[in-house]
Backbone as JSON, one array per atom type, in Angstrom:
{
  "sequence": "MGNSAIKSHLETSQKTGVFQLTGKGLQEFPEELQRLTANLRTVDVSNNKIEELSPSIGNFLQLKSLTLNSNKLTSLPSELSKLRKLETLSVKGNLLQQLPASLGQLRALRTLNLAGNQIREFPPGLGTLRMLDLLDLSKNHIRAVPAEISALQAIEINLNQNQISEVCAEVSSCPRLKVLRLEENCLELTSIPLSILSQSQISLLSLEGNLFQVKRMRELEGYDQYMERFTATKKKFS",
  "N": [[14.24, 2.97, 22.94], [15.63, 6.32, 23.18], [14.05, 9.27, 24.7], [14.91, 11.5, 24.11], [16.12, 11.06, 21.34], [13.67, 10.75, 20.13], [12.79, 13.21, 20.01], [14.65, 14.97, 18.5], [13.55, 13.98, 16.08], [11.06, 14.8, 15.8], [11.41, 17.56, 15.82], [12.85, 18.17, 13.46], [10.47, 17.03, 11.86], [8.55, 19.02, 11.98], [9.36, 20.99, 10.48], [9.16, 19.83, 8.2], [7.31, 17.98, 7.84], [7.18, 15.46, 7.66], [7.52, 12.29, 9.5], [9.75, 9.82, 10.14], [10.74, 6.82, 11.62], [11.87, 4.31, 11.82], [12.57, 0.85, 12.64], [13.18, 0.73, 15.31], [12.28, -0.3, 17.59], [10.09, 0.77, 18.88], [7.47, 0.29, 21.02], [5.0, 1.2, 20.98], [3.02, 3.5, 19.41], [4.35, 6.85, 18.97], [3.5, 8.95, 21.31], [4.35, 11.65, 21.63], [3.75, 12.77, 19.16], [1.38, 13.82, 19.0], [1.71, 16.7, 19.22], [2.03, 17.68, 16.61], [-0.35, 17.43, 15.15], [-1.09, 19.28, 13.35], [1.06, 19.65, 11.39], [1.85, 17.14, 10.29], [2.32, 14.87, 7.3], [3.25, 13.11, 6.47], [4.03, 9.79, 7.76], [5.83, 7.33, 9.05], [6.69, 4.6, 10.43], [7.74, 1.48, 10.61], [8.81, -1.57, 11.06], [8.9, -1.88, 13.84], [8.09, -2.44, 17.26], [4.93, -2.27, 17.92], [1.84, -2.73, 18.75], [-0.25, -1.64, 19.22], [-2.72, 0.69, 17.7], [-3.1, 4.25, 18.77], [-6.41, 5.46, 19.38], [-6.08, 8.07, 19.14], [-4.94, 8.79, 16.67], [-6.47, 9.59, 14.95], [-6.46, 12.33, 15.21], [-4.9, 13.39, 13.2], [-5.05, 15.09, 10.91], [-4.16, 16.11, 8.55], [-3.01, 14.19, 7.49], [-1.25, 12.35, 4.92], [0.0, 10.18, 4.04], [0.36, 7.06, 5.76], [2.47, 4.77, 7.28], [3.18, 1.51, 8.36], [4.22, -1.06, 8.4], [5.33, -4.29, 9.02], [4.66, -4.47, 11.98], [3.45, -5.43, 15.14], [0.63, -5.4, 14.97], [-2.92, -6.09, 15.66], [-5.21, -5.26, 15.2], [-6.78, -2.47, 13.9], [-7.61, 1.19, 14.66], [-11.3, 2.41, 14.69], [-11.12, 4.95, 14.44], [-9.25, 5.77, 12.4], [-10.7, 6.33, 10.1], [-11.09, 8.81, 10.24], [-9.2, 10.31, 9.08], [-9.64, 12.01, 6.29], [-8.06, 13.09, 4.4], [-6.13, 11.01, 3.71], [-3.85, 8.99, 1.93], [-2.45, 6.86, 0.99], [-2.19, 3.69, 2.79], [-0.28, 1.66, 4.29], [0.03, -1.57, 5.95], [1.31, -3.69, 5.82], [2.54, -7.04, 6.69], [1.61, -7.52, 9.63], [-0.64, -8.6, 12.37], [-2.69, -8.5, 11.51], [-6.43, -9.3, 11.46], [-9.01, -8.78, 10.61], [-10.45, -5.7, 9.13], [-12.05, -2.43, 10.31], [-14.98, -1.23, 10.03], [-15.25, 1.36, 9.21], [-13.5, 1.94, 7.73], [-13.61, 2.39, 4.68], [-14.77, 4.81, 4.46], [-12.55, 6.47, 3.98], [-11.9, 8.65, 1.64], [-9.95, 9.57, -0.08], [-8.05, 7.71, -0.34], [-5.58, 6.0, -2.23], [-4.09, 3.93, -2.6], [-3.84, 1.1, -0.83], [-2.27, -1.34, 1.19], [-2.44, -4.27, 2.74], [-0.94, -6.64, 2.93], [0.63, -10.03, 4.02], [-0.74, -10.56, 6.26], [-3.1, -11.87, 8.55], [-5.57, -12.14, 7.43], [-8.82, -13.55, 6.66], [-11.21, -13.57, 5.31], [-12.25, -11.81, 2.34], [-12.08, -8.38, 2.5], [-15.09, -6.6, 3.64], [-16.64, -3.98, 2.02], [-15.41, -2.0, 1.15], [-15.59, -0.83, -1.38], [-16.55, 2.01, -1.46], [-14.68, 3.03, -1.73], [-13.76, 5.44, -3.68], [-11.24, 6.62, -4.94], [-9.32, 4.4, -5.14], [-6.27, 2.76, -6.2], [-4.64, 0.52, -5.92], [-5.39, -2.28, -4.21], [-3.62, -4.35, -1.91], [-3.56, -7.61, -1.02], [-1.89, -9.87, -0.62], [-0.55, -12.86, 0.57], [-2.22, -13.64, 2.8], [-4.91, -15.4, 4.28], [-7.04, -15.97, 2.61], [-9.96, -17.43, 1.22], [-11.66, -17.23, -0.82], [-12.9, -15.15, -3.22], [-15.11, -12.95, -3.38], [-19.02, -11.87, -4.49], [-19.4, -9.28, -3.89], [-17.05, -7.63, -4.75], [-17.25, -6.83, -6.87], [-17.77, -3.74, -6.86], [-15.94, -2.78, -6.26], [-13.27, -0.03, -6.76], [-10.84, -0.33, -7.74], [-7.8, -0.41, -9.46], [-5.63, -2.2, -9.75], [-5.83, -5.41, -8.22], [-3.97, -7.29, -5.5], [-3.78, -10.7, -5.09], [-2.04, -12.75, -4.61], [-0.69, -15.56, -3.1], [-2.38, -16.82, -1.45], [-5.39, -18.66, -0.37], [-7.05, -19.26, -2.15], [-9.98, -20.77, -3.65], [-11.89, -20.32, -5.21], [-13.36, -17.86, -7.3], [-15.51, -15.49, -7.85], [-17.92, -14.71, -10.76], [-18.72, -12.2, -10.77], [-16.47, -10.31, -10.47], [-15.71, -9.64, -12.88], [-16.79, -7.44, -13.62], [-16.13, -5.13, -12.33], [-15.24, -1.96, -12.1], [-13.13, -0.66, -13.05], [-10.67, -2.27, -13.28], [-7.71, -3.41, -14.05], [-5.76, -4.81, -13.75], [-5.38, -8.48, -12.09], [-4.21, -10.14, -9.71], [-3.39, -13.5, -9.3], [-1.56, -15.52, -8.43], [-0.15, -18.46, -6.82], [-2.26, -19.95, -5.5], [-5.15, -22.13, -5.1], [-6.3, -22.6, -7.23], [-8.47, -24.11, -9.73], [-8.4, -24.98, -13.42], [-11.08, -24.6, -14.02], [-12.36, -23.19, -12.17], [-11.91, -20.56, -13.07], [-13.55, -17.84, -13.99], [-15.19, -17.64, -17.28], [-15.94, -15.29, -18.07], [-14.28, -13.37, -17.15], [-12.58, -13.23, -19.1], [-13.78, -12.68, -21.64], [-15.36, -10.55, -21.19], [-14.65, -8.41, -19.24], [-12.82, -5.5, -18.18], [-10.06, -6.37, -17.56], [-6.49, -6.69, -18.29], [-4.2, -7.85, -17.57], [-4.04, -11.02, -16.15], [-2.8, -12.82, -13.64], [-1.73, -15.8, -13.26], [0.21, -17.65, -12.37], [1.16, -20.95, -10.52], [-0.72, -22.21, -9.62], [-3.32, -24.95, -9.73], [-3.28, -26.01, -12.16], [-1.52, -25.81, -15.51], [-0.39, -22.93, -16.91], [-0.44, -22.55, -19.5], [-3.1, -23.65, -20.54], [-4.63, -22.1, -20.28], [-5.56, -21.08, -22.76], [-7.18, -22.97, -23.75], [-9.75, -22.01, -22.86], [-12.8, -20.63, -23.55], [-12.98, -17.18, -24.74], [-10.59, -16.58, -24.29], [-8.83, -15.62, -26.58], [-9.79, -12.69, -26.71], [-9.27, -12.09, -24.49], [-6.37, -11.56, -24.77], [-6.15, -10.25, -26.63], [-6.43, -7.66, -25.75], [-4.46, -7.79, -23.59], [-2.24, -7.68, -25.08], [-2.62, -5.16, -26.52], [-2.08, -3.39, -24.18], [0.28, -3.82, -23.55], [1.95, -2.94, -25.94], [1.06, -0.35, -25.38], [2.89, 0.46, -23.21], [5.57, -0.3, -23.77]],
  "CA": [[14.24, 4.39, 22.21], [15.11, 7.51, 23.92], [13.08, 10.35, 24.3], [15.71, 12.66, 23.05], [15.95, 10.58, 19.95], [12.13, 11.21, 19.59], [12.49, 14.72, 20.15], [15.08, 15.67, 17.37], [12.97, 13.63, 14.92], [10.13, 16.0, 15.97], [11.99, 19.1, 15.55], [12.77, 18.03, 11.91], [9.02, 16.74, 11.21], [7.67, 20.11, 12.5], [9.64, 21.51, 9.06], [9.05, 19.03, 6.84], [5.68, 17.32, 7.54], [7.49, 13.98, 7.68], [8.02, 11.82, 10.43], [10.0, 8.36, 10.01], [11.22, 6.35, 12.95], [11.79, 2.82, 11.54], [13.8, -0.14, 13.37], [13.87, 1.39, 16.62], [11.74, -0.99, 18.91], [9.33, 1.07, 19.34], [6.36, -0.69, 21.17], [3.82, 2.08, 20.98], [2.99, 4.85, 18.68], [4.64, 7.86, 19.64], [2.04, 10.26, 21.97], [4.52, 12.96, 21.14], [3.47, 13.07, 17.88], [0.25, 14.71, 19.06], [1.78, 17.9, 19.17], [2.39, 18.14, 15.33], [-1.23, 16.95, 14.01], [-1.61, 20.19, 12.18], [1.85, 19.49, 10.46], [2.3, 15.59, 9.51], [1.84, 14.63, 5.97], [3.53, 11.3, 6.42], [4.2, 9.2, 9.02], [6.38, 5.74, 8.97], [6.92, 3.8, 11.77], [7.81, 0.51, 10.13], [9.73, -2.49, 11.48], [8.89, -1.65, 15.12], [7.01, -3.51, 17.95], [3.74, -1.52, 18.15], [1.03, -3.65, 19.15], [-1.98, -1.26, 18.96], [-2.68, 2.17, 17.65], [-4.45, 4.34, 19.59], [-7.78, 6.45, 18.57], [-5.77, 9.18, 18.78], [-4.59, 8.52, 15.53], [-7.81, 10.46, 13.98], [-6.29, 13.58, 14.69], [-3.61, 13.87, 12.04], [-5.99, 15.49, 9.76], [-3.36, 16.5, 7.13], [-2.14, 12.81, 7.15], [-1.31, 11.93, 3.51], [0.51, 8.78, 3.84], [0.89, 6.26, 7.17], [3.34, 3.05, 6.82], [2.72, 0.81, 9.98], [4.78, -2.05, 8.01], [6.47, -5.01, 9.91], [4.82, -4.26, 13.51], [2.83, -6.32, 15.96], [-0.57, -4.74, 14.91], [-3.92, -7.25, 15.59], [-6.56, -4.45, 14.92], [-6.99, -1.1, 13.69], [-8.89, 1.77, 15.45], [-12.26, 2.92, 13.75], [-10.74, 6.58, 14.15], [-8.79, 6.08, 11.11], [-11.85, 6.95, 9.29], [-11.13, 10.69, 10.2], [-8.0, 10.97, 7.96], [-9.93, 12.22, 5.23], [-6.98, 13.44, 3.4], [-5.4, 9.97, 3.45], [-4.05, 8.62, 0.0], [-1.92, 5.99, 1.0], [-2.26, 3.29, 4.42], [0.1, 0.48, 4.08], [-0.11, -2.14, 7.19], [1.96, -5.04, 5.3], [3.45, -7.75, 7.6], [1.35, -7.3, 10.7], [-1.09, -9.42, 12.64], [-4.95, -7.95, 11.23], [-7.63, -10.52, 10.81], [-9.96, -7.95, 9.79], [-10.35, -4.18, 9.07], [-12.87, -1.6, 11.01], [-16.07, -1.05, 8.86], [-15.03, 2.75, 8.65], [-12.31, 2.34, 6.89], [-14.51, 2.74, 3.72], [-14.64, 6.36, 4.62], [-11.22, 7.02, 3.73], [-12.18, 8.65, 0.4], [-8.97, 9.92, -0.91], [-7.34, 6.6, -0.47], [-5.45, 5.17, -3.3], [-3.37, 2.61, -2.01], [-4.21, 0.0, 0.61], [-1.3, -2.39, 1.49], [-2.35, -5.29, 3.78], [-0.23, -7.98, 2.29], [1.43, -10.69, 4.81], [-1.5, -10.46, 7.39], [-3.88, -12.94, 8.88], [-6.92, -12.11, 6.82], [-9.22, -14.97, 6.29], [-12.06, -12.93, 4.31], [-12.09, -10.48, 1.34], [-12.6, -7.41, 3.57], [-16.06, -5.95, 2.87], [-17.2, -2.28, 2.28], [-14.24, -1.19, 0.25], [-16.5, -0.16, -2.6], [-16.81, 3.26, -1.66], [-13.03, 4.12, -1.58], [-13.56, 5.66, -5.34], [-10.28, 6.81, -5.41], [-8.1, 3.57, -4.99], [-5.85, 2.33, -7.62], [-4.23, -0.65, -5.62], [-5.72, -3.31, -3.11], [-2.89, -5.41, -2.19], [-3.78, -8.53, -0.3], [-1.14, -11.18, -0.79], [0.1, -13.4, 1.44], [-2.94, -13.78, 3.58], [-5.59, -16.83, 3.8], [-8.3, -15.59, 2.25], [-10.14, -18.71, 0.55], [-12.47, -16.79, -2.12], [-13.46, -13.94, -3.99], [-17.09, -12.78, -3.19], [-19.62, -11.46, -5.63], [-19.06, -7.84, -3.38], [-15.99, -7.42, -5.07], [-17.32, -5.8, -8.08], [-18.07, -2.71, -6.4], [-14.25, -2.13, -6.07], [-12.73, 0.83, -7.96], [-9.15, -0.56, -7.55], [-6.86, -0.67, -11.33], [-5.17, -3.55, -9.48], [-6.06, -6.13, -6.79], [-3.27, -8.39, -5.83], [-4.22, -11.63, -4.01], [-1.09, -13.9, -4.79], [-0.36, -16.23, -2.19], [-3.42, -16.64, -0.24], [-5.85, -19.98, -0.15], [-8.37, -19.43, -2.95], [-10.31, -22.18, -4.39], [-13.26, -20.14, -6.15], [-13.55, -16.57, -8.06], [-17.0, -15.24, -8.27], [-17.99, -14.23, -11.79], [-18.45, -10.61, -10.46], [-15.1, -9.88, -10.61], [-15.65, -9.32, -14.3], [-18.03, -5.92, -13.29], [-14.99, -4.37, -11.45], [-15.46, -0.72, -13.79], [-11.7, -0.04, -13.43], [-9.83, -3.14, -12.72], [-7.07, -4.09, -15.41], [-4.83, -6.12, -13.26], [-5.69, -9.24, -11.59], [-3.22, -11.31, -9.71], [-4.1, -14.64, -8.41], [-0.39, -16.47, -8.1], [0.4, -19.3, -5.85], [-3.37, -19.81, -4.73], [-5.9, -23.39, -5.05], [-7.56, -22.49, -8.26], [-8.48, -25.29, -10.59], [-8.88, -24.27, -14.34], [-12.51, -24.56, -13.97], [-12.47, -22.02, -11.24], [-11.75, -19.18, -13.81], [-14.76, -17.57, -14.84], [-15.06, -17.0, -18.58], [-16.22, -13.61, -18.4], [-13.08, -12.57, -16.85], [-11.55, -13.29, -20.22], [-14.2, -12.08, -22.68], [-16.27, -9.44, -20.56], [-14.2, -7.66, -18.25], [-11.43, -4.8, -18.19], [-8.82, -7.01, -16.93], [-5.81, -7.31, -19.12], [-3.41, -8.65, -16.79], [-4.41, -11.76, -15.23], [-1.77, -13.54, -13.44], [-2.43, -17.28, -12.53], [1.29, -18.81, -12.11], [1.65, -21.26, -9.64], [-2.19, -22.61, -9.1], [-3.67, -26.29, -9.66], [-3.24, -26.32, -13.29], [-0.73, -25.32, -16.18], [-1.14, -21.85, -17.16], [-0.89, -22.38, -21.28], [-3.89, -24.56, -20.58], [-6.04, -21.0, -20.52], [-5.58, -21.03, -24.07], [-8.56, -23.5, -24.23], [-11.01, -21.36, -22.73], [-13.47, -19.74, -24.26], [-12.54, -15.68, -24.45], [-8.96, -16.36, -24.25], [-8.52, -14.45, -27.8], [-10.47, -11.48, -26.52], [-8.26, -11.36, -23.04], [-5.12, -11.34, -25.25], [-6.02, -8.57, -27.39], [-6.47, -6.39, -24.08], [-3.18, -8.08, -22.97], [-1.06, -7.31, -26.18], [-2.95, -3.46, -26.28], [-1.54, -2.79, -23.3], [1.93, -4.34, -23.67], [1.92, -2.2, -26.57], [1.02, 0.99, -24.91], [3.8, 0.93, -22.22], [6.6, -0.69, -24.36]],
  "C": [[14.14, 5.41, 23.05], [14.37, 8.55, 23.46], [13.87, 11.74, 23.7], [16.08, 12.57, 21.75], [14.85, 11.4, 19.5], [12.04, 12.75, 19.38], [13.26, 15.66, 19.07], [13.98, 15.06, 16.22], [11.74, 14.96, 14.97], [10.41, 17.36, 15.82], [11.94, 19.11, 13.87], [11.49, 17.88, 11.45], [8.37, 18.06, 11.14], [7.75, 21.32, 11.52], [9.27, 21.22, 8.05], [8.14, 18.46, 6.71], [6.07, 15.91, 7.62], [8.06, 13.49, 8.53], [8.45, 10.08, 10.25], [10.66, 8.06, 11.15], [11.18, 4.8, 12.55], [12.55, 1.81, 12.11], [13.99, 0.19, 14.61], [13.12, 0.67, 17.9], [10.71, -0.33, 19.32], [7.86, 0.43, 19.66], [5.37, 0.42, 21.51], [4.16, 3.08, 20.03], [3.44, 6.38, 19.1], [3.68, 9.08, 20.13], [2.62, 11.24, 21.5], [4.24, 13.34, 19.93], [2.07, 14.13, 17.88], [0.23, 16.31, 18.78], [2.17, 18.67, 17.89], [1.18, 17.77, 14.54], [-1.58, 17.67, 13.2], [-0.73, 19.91, 11.17], [2.3, 18.43, 9.6], [1.36, 15.62, 8.36], [2.06, 13.57, 5.64], [4.27, 11.19, 7.42], [4.7, 7.43, 8.47], [6.87, 5.46, 10.04], [7.01, 2.46, 11.66], [8.97, -0.3, 10.94], [10.14, -2.21, 13.03], [8.25, -2.87, 15.93], [5.64, -3.11, 18.47], [2.69, -2.31, 17.77], [-0.44, -3.07, 19.05], [-1.54, 0.25, 18.63], [-3.54, 2.75, 18.04], [-5.23, 5.44, 18.97], [-7.27, 7.32, 18.21], [-5.22, 9.6, 17.49], [-5.08, 9.63, 14.27], [-7.61, 11.8, 14.26], [-5.49, 14.09, 14.03], [-4.62, 14.23, 11.08], [-5.39, 15.85, 8.26], [-2.77, 15.28, 6.75], [-2.49, 12.78, 5.39], [-1.11, 10.42, 3.21], [0.94, 8.22, 5.66], [1.18, 4.9, 7.02], [3.46, 2.75, 8.38], [3.33, -0.56, 9.66], [5.41, -3.08, 9.12], [6.12, -4.43, 11.69], [4.03, -5.39, 13.96], [1.05, -6.17, 15.69], [-1.71, -5.99, 14.61], [-5.1, -6.45, 15.02], [-6.23, -3.17, 14.5], [-7.94, 0.02, 14.28], [-10.05, 2.39, 14.51], [-11.8, 4.43, 13.74], [-10.08, 6.49, 12.94], [-9.41, 6.64, 10.1], [-12.0, 8.58, 9.06], [-10.34, 11.58, 9.5], [-8.4, 11.23, 6.57], [-9.14, 12.68, 4.12], [-5.8, 12.06, 3.04], [-4.83, 9.37, 2.04], [-3.06, 7.29, 0.04], [-1.51, 5.16, 2.5], [-1.33, 1.83, 4.15], [0.77, -0.16, 5.79], [0.78, -3.64, 6.95], [2.57, -5.45, 6.44], [3.09, -7.59, 9.36], [0.24, -8.62, 11.0], [-2.83, -9.48, 12.38], [-5.06, -9.4, 10.91], [-8.65, -10.1, 10.08], [-9.79, -6.26, 9.96], [-11.59, -3.32, 9.74], [-13.57, -1.08, 9.97], [-15.82, -0.01, 8.47], [-13.91, 2.73, 7.92], [-12.9, 2.53, 5.15], [-14.95, 4.11, 3.48], [-13.71, 7.11, 4.27], [-11.4, 7.32, 2.16], [-11.4, 9.04, -0.35], [-7.94, 8.94, -1.26], [-7.09, 5.97, -1.86], [-4.81, 4.21, -3.13], [-3.5, 2.06, -0.75], [-3.43, -1.0, 0.64], [-1.6, -3.43, 2.77], [-1.82, -6.73, 3.79], [0.55, -8.6, 3.76], [0.93, -10.31, 6.18], [-1.94, -11.5, 7.92], [-5.23, -12.95, 8.06], [-7.51, -13.16, 6.22], [-10.66, -14.55, 5.15], [-12.02, -12.06, 3.56], [-13.01, -9.53, 2.28], [-13.73, -6.79, 2.82], [-16.11, -4.54, 3.04], [-16.09, -1.68, 2.11], [-14.51, -0.27, -1.0], [-16.89, 1.46, -2.45], [-15.55, 4.08, -1.53], [-12.8, 4.23, -3.43], [-12.48, 5.86, -5.78], [-8.98, 5.45, -5.81], [-7.77, 3.04, -5.98], [-5.33, 1.12, -7.09], [-4.39, -1.2, -4.02], [-4.26, -4.29, -3.36], [-3.28, -6.61, -0.59], [-3.37, -9.78, -0.21], [-0.96, -11.51, 0.14], [-0.85, -13.42, 2.77], [-3.6, -15.2, 3.74], [-6.9, -16.31, 3.31], [-8.48, -17.2, 1.26], [-11.2, -18.64, -0.75], [-12.77, -15.35, -2.03], [-14.6, -13.44, -4.19], [-17.63, -11.84, -4.3], [-19.05, -9.72, -5.13], [-17.91, -7.37, -4.08], [-15.84, -6.54, -6.55], [-17.91, -4.65, -7.72], [-16.64, -2.02, -6.4], [-14.25, -1.22, -7.29], [-11.51, 0.51, -8.42], [-8.85, -0.86, -9.0], [-6.33, -2.12, -10.63], [-5.4, -4.01, -8.39], [-4.81, -7.3, -6.72], [-3.65, -9.43, -4.61], [-3.38, -13.18, -3.99], [-0.85, -14.38, -3.39], [-1.31, -16.47, -1.05], [-3.78, -18.46, -0.56], [-6.88, -20.23, -1.35], [-8.45, -20.24, -3.98], [-11.49, -21.65, -5.3], [-12.87, -18.27, -6.36], [-14.92, -16.53, -8.37], [-16.87, -14.57, -9.99], [-18.12, -12.54, -11.71], [-17.26, -10.1, -10.59], [-14.93, -8.79, -11.93], [-16.26, -7.57, -14.38], [-17.13, -4.99, -12.51], [-14.69, -3.31, -12.19], [-14.0, -0.44, -14.04], [-10.73, -0.87, -13.44], [-8.84, -3.66, -13.97], [-6.08, -5.16, -14.88], [-5.25, -6.68, -12.1], [-4.75, -10.39, -11.09], [-3.37, -12.7, -8.81], [-3.08, -15.65, -8.35], [-0.45, -17.04, -6.85], [-1.04, -19.61, -4.85], [-3.7, -21.33, -4.94], [-6.77, -23.51, -6.34], [-7.34, -23.92, -9.1], [-8.91, -23.99, -12.07], [-10.27, -23.78, -14.58], [-12.98, -23.74, -13.15], [-12.27, -20.47, -11.69], [-12.95, -18.56, -14.52], [-14.81, -17.06, -16.0], [-15.19, -15.63, -18.9], [-15.37, -12.74, -17.84], [-12.18, -12.25, -18.28], [-12.36, -12.76, -21.34], [-15.0, -10.76, -22.17], [-15.74, -8.26, -19.44], [-12.87, -6.69, -18.6], [-10.01, -5.06, -18.53], [-7.82, -7.24, -18.45], [-4.31, -7.59, -18.73], [-3.47, -9.78, -16.03], [-3.08, -12.99, -14.86], [-2.1, -14.67, -12.61], [-1.34, -18.39, -12.24], [1.3, -19.59, -10.6], [0.09, -21.99, -8.63], [-2.16, -24.39, -9.33], [-3.56, -26.79, -11.03], [-1.93, -25.33, -14.27], [-1.29, -24.28, -16.8], [-1.46, -21.48, -18.98], [-1.79, -23.27, -21.66], [-5.03, -23.39, -20.72], [-6.3, -20.54, -21.8], [-6.92, -21.89, -24.7], [-9.74, -23.13, -23.75], [-11.32, -20.25, -23.44], [-13.31, -18.19, -23.86], [-11.36, -15.42, -23.98], [-8.68, -15.28, -25.08], [-8.63, -12.89, -27.34], [-9.33, -10.82, -25.37], [-6.52, -11.17, -23.78], [-5.03, -10.22, -26.14], [-5.78, -7.37, -26.49], [-5.13, -6.52, -23.88], [-1.86, -7.15, -23.77], [-1.19, -5.63, -26.54], [-2.05, -3.1, -25.56], [0.2, -2.85, -23.18], [2.31, -2.97, -24.83], [2.32, -0.48, -26.36], [2.34, 1.45, -24.07], [4.88, 0.32, -22.87], [7.12, 0.45, -25.68]]
}
């Protein structure tokens, strides 16, 4: 990737506040962007070969959207927490195993996409993300949904294609959770907490591709209450 190409992108970005350079074989986050820390609101450097994100990412204080999909990142710097205006962080298709604890300081974050990484445990400390709408952790190696999930403010949590064999009852206490996706995991029918059906706000529980036939859900206590929520939501959007 030649400097002249980056330079022409920089000139455009200065006017638009958007820097997009995808599929160009970049091996590092362009340091040249430091000149635009006051301007940039959107950065997309997906489909490159970036292995490390420099701590200087914390200088982009106006950034609202950061997309780093399909790179080779194994970690994220704690300096990301300085991006207090960030609403969308998408890092799907990388090699992440865990997140910096400081990520919980991104108070404006609405979408956090971590799909297709190597995360083995449900990330702790996300309950402080009060604006979070969507948390996507699909296609990772998570085995259990822990009790601390109850602090999450997300409206939708996607855990499809993990290795989950247990779901805690506390998921029923998530205050805003409407959509819980658990397709293609290792769940038995007995692993589904009945409180999800009878006591939660969840109106779409997606369970195809587990170790039981979905129609057997009808046998569970609280299924009728869940179906009332499901039907009411469907009517609202039809």
